[in-house]
Short mmCIF file of C-alpha atoms in Angstrom, two decimals:
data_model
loop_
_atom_site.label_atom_id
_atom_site.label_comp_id
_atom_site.label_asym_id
_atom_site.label_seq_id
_atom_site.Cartn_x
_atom_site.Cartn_y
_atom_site.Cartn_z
CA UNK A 28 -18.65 -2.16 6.73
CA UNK A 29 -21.91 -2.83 5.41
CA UNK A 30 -23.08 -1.56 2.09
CA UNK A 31 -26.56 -0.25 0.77
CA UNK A 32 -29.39 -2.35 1.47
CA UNK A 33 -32.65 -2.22 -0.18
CA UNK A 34 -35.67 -4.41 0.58
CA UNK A 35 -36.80 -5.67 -0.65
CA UNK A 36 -35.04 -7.06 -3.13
CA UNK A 37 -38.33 -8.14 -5.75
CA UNK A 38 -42.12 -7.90 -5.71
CA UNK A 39 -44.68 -7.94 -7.66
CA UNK A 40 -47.70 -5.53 -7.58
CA UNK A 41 -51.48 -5.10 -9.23
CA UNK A 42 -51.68 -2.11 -11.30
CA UNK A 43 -53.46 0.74 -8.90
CA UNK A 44 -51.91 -0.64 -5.94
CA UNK A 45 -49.00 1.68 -4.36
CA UNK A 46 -45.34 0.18 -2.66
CA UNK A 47 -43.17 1.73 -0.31
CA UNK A 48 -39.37 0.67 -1.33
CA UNK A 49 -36.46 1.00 2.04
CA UNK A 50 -32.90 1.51 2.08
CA UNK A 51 -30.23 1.51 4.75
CA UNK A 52 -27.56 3.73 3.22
CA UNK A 53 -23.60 3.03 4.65
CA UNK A 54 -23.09 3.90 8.20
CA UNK A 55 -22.17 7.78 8.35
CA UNK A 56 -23.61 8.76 4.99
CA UNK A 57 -25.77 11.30 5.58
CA UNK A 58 -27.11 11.49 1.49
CA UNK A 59 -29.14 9.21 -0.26
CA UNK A 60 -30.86 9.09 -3.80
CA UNK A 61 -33.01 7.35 -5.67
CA UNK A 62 -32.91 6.45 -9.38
CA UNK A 63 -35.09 4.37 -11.97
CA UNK A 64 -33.50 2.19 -14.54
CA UNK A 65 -35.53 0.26 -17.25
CA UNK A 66 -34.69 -0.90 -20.64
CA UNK A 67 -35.87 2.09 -22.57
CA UNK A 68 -35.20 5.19 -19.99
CA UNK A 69 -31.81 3.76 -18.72
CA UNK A 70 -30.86 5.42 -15.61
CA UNK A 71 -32.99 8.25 -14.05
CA UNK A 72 -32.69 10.47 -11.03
CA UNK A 73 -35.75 10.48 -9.19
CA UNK A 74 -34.41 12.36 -6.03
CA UNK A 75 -31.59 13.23 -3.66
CA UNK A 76 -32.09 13.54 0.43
CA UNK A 77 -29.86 15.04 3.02
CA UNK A 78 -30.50 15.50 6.36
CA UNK A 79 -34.61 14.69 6.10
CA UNK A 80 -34.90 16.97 3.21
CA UNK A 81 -35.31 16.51 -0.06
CA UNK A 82 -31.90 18.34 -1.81
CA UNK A 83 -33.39 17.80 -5.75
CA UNK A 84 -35.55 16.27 -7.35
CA UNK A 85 -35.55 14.71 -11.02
CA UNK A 86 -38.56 14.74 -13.44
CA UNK A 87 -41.15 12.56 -12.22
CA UNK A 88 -44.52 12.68 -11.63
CA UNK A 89 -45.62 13.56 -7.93
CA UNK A 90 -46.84 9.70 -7.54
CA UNK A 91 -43.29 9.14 -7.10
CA UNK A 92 -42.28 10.65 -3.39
CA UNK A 93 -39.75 9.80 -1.33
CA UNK A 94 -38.73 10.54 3.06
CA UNK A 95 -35.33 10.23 5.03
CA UNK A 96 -35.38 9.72 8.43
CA UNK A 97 -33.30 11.05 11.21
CA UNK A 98 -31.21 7.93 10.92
CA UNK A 99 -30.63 8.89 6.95
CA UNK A 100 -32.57 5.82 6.26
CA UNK A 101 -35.10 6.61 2.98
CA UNK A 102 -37.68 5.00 1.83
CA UNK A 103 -39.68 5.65 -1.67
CA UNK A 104 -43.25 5.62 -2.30
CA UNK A 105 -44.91 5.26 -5.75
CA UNK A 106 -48.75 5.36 -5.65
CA UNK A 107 -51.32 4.09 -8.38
CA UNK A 108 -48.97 2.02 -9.85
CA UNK A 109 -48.70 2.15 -13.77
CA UNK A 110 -47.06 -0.67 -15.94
CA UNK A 111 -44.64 1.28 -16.97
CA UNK A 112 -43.28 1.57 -13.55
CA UNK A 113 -41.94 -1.85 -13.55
CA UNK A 114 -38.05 -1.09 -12.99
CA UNK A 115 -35.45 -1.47 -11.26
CA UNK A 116 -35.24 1.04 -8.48
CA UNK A 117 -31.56 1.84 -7.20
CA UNK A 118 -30.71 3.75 -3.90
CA UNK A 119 -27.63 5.41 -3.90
CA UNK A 120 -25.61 6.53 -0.84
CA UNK A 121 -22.88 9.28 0.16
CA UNK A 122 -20.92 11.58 2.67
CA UNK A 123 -22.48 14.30 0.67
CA UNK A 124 -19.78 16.33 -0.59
CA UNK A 125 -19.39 16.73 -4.49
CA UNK A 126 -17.12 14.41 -5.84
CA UNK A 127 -17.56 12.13 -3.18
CA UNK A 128 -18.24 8.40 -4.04
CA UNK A 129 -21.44 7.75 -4.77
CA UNK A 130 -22.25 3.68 -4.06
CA UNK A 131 -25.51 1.79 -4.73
CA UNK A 132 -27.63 -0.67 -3.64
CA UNK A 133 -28.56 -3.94 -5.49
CA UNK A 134 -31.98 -2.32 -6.11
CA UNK A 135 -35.53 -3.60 -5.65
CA UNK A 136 -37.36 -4.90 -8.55
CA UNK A 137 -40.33 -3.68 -9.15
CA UNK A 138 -42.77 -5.83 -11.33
CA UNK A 139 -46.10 -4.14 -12.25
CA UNK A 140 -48.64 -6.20 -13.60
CA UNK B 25 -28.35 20.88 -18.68
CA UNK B 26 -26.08 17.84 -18.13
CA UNK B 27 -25.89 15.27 -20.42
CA UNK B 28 -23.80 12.49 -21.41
CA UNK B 29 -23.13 10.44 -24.31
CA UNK B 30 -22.14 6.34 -24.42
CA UNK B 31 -21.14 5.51 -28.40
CA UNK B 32 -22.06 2.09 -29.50
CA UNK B 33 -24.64 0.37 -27.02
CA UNK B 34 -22.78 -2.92 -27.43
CA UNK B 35 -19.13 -3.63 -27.74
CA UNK B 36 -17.25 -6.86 -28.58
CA UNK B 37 -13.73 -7.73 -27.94
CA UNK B 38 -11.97 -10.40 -28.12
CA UNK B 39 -10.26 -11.66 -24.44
CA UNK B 40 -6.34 -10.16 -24.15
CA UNK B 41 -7.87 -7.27 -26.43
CA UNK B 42 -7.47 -4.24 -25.69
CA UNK B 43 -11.45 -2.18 -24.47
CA UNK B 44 -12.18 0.90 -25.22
CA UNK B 45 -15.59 2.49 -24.40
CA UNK B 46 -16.38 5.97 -25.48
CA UNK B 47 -17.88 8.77 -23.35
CA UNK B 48 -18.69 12.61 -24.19
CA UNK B 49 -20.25 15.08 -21.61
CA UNK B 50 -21.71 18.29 -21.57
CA UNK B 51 -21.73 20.53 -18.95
CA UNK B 52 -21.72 24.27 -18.46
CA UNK B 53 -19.85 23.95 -15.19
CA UNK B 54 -16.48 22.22 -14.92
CA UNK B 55 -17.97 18.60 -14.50
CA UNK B 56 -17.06 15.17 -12.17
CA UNK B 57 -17.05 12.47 -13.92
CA UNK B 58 -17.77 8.36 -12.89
CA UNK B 59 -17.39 5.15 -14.51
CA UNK B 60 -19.91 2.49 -12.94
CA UNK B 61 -20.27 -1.44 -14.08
CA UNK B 62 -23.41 -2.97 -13.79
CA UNK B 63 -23.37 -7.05 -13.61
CA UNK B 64 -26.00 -9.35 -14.15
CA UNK B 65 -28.92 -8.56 -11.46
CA UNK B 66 -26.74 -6.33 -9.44
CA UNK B 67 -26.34 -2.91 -8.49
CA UNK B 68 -23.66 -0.43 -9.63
CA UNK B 69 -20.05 -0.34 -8.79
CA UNK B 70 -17.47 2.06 -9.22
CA UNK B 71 -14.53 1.81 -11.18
CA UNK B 72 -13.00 5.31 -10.84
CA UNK B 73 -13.81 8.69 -11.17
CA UNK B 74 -12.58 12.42 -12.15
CA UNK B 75 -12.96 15.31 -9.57
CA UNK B 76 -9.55 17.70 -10.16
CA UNK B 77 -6.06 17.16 -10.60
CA UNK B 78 -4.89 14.19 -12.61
CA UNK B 79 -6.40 14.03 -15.41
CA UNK B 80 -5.45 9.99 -16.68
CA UNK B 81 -7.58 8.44 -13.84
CA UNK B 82 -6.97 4.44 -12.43
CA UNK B 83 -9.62 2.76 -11.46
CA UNK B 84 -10.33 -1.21 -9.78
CA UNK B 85 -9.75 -3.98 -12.53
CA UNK B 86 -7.28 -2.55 -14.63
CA UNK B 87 -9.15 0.22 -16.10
CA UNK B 88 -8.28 3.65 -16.47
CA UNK B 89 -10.09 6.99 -17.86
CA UNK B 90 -8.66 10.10 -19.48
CA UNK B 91 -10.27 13.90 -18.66
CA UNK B 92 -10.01 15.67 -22.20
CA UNK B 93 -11.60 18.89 -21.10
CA UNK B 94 -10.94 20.21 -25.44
CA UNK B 95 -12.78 17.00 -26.42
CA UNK B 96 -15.30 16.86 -23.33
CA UNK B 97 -14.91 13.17 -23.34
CA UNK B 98 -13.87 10.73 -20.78
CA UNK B 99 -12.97 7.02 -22.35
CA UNK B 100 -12.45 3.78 -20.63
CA UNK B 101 -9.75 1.67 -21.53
CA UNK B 102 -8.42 -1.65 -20.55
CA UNK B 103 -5.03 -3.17 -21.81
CA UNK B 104 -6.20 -7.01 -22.04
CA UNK B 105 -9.84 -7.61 -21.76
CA UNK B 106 -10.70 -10.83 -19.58
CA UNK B 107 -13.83 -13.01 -19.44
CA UNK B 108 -14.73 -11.30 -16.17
CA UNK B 109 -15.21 -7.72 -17.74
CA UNK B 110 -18.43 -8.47 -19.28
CA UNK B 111 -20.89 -6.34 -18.40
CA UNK B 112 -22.80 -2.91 -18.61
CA UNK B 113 -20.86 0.16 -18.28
CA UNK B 114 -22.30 3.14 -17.76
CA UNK B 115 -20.42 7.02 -17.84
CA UNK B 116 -21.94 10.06 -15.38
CA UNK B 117 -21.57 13.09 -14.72
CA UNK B 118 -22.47 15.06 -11.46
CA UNK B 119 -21.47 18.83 -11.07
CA UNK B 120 -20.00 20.36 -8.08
CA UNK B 121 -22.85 22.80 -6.93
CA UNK B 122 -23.05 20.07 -3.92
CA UNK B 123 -25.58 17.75 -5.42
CA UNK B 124 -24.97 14.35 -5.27
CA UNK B 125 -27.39 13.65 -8.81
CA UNK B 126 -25.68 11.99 -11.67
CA UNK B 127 -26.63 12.33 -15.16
CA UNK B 128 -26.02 8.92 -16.85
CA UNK B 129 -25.37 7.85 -20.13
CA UNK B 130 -27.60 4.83 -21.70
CA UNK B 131 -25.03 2.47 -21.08
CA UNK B 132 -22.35 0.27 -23.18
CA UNK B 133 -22.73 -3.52 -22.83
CA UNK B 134 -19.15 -4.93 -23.35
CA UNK B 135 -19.26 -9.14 -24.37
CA UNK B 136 -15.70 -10.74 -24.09
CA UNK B 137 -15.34 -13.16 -26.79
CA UNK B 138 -12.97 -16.71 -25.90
#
């Protein structure tokens, strides 16, 4: 059974410019999230689809926004692209039920420069 | 609002020793609680996690949690620590009003000393 893929896997953008991240979440998870990690923030929630709608949402500015599709794939957008938005950006999938397992991705990283 | 705290940001043990790797929660609604590792370039794996009943919790590799609901902590331990358990370990909490976010704690990164 395949796991969470997220492409891509590195890239480098120009300061202004905006990138669209994907991810494939397991076969018959219907959740996915999205979460930031960098040095100094550690690991943030940036926000949590089900079913093509966005469930919650963390504290981030509205240049971060995200979609799911019918087939629960996601993608996340980030537009005019700051510095400090060079992370590592995880996607997260699950069955959707509290408690449930929550597995990850091997996240796309994002260089801004 | 959730939050969780990781004591000591790095941790050294010596291999065979035993690991210990301290988390505290808080959470105005009874809370689930997750144990990820984080290698080297890599994504997040989990190693075991609280939802009811048990409250000593096994997880993959050896490593088990404890639930202490009066202390509103949830420790890792490991018996004998071996080369392959270094990494970053990082504690969460999610509650159960359905959502699937976690609140994470900074993160512990555990070196295994020969």
């Amino acid at each position: 059974k395949a796991g969470v893929t997220q492409t891509p896997r590195y890239l480098i953008k120009t300061r202004g410019q905006q990138v669209t991240l994907s991810c494939s979440p397991i076969s018959g998870h219907r959740s996915v999230s999205w979460y930031q990690q960098t040095p100094g923030q550690g690991l943030q929630f940036l926000f949590e689809y089900f079913s093509e709608t966005q469930r919650n949402k963390g504290n981030f500015p509205g240049r971060f926004s995200g979609r799911q599709f019918s087939n629960s794939r996601s993608e996340m957008n980030v537009s005019t692209l700051e510095l400090g938005d060079s992370a590592l950006y995880l996607c997260a999938s699950s069955m959707s039920a509290s408690g449930n397992t929550i597995y990850f991705g091997e996240g796309s990283w994002l260089t801004v420069v | 609002a959730q939050s969780v705290t990781q004591l000591g940001s790095h941790v050294s043990v010596s291999e065979g020793a035993l690991v210990l790797l301290r988390c505290n929660y808080s959470s105005s609604v009874p809370p689930y609680l997750f144990w990820y590792v984080q290698y080297p370039n890599q994504g997040l794996q989990l190693l075991l996690k609280y939802t009811t009943g048990a409250t000593l919790v096994k997880g993959i590799n050896g490593f088990e949690a404890e639930f202490k609901k009066s202390e509103t902590s949830f420790h890792l331990t490991k018996p004998s620590a071996h080369m392959s358990d270094a990494a970053e370990y990082f504690c969460a909490v999610s509650d159960q009003g359905g959502s699937e976010k976690l609140v994470f704690g900074k993160g512990t990164k555990l070196t295994v000393n020969p």
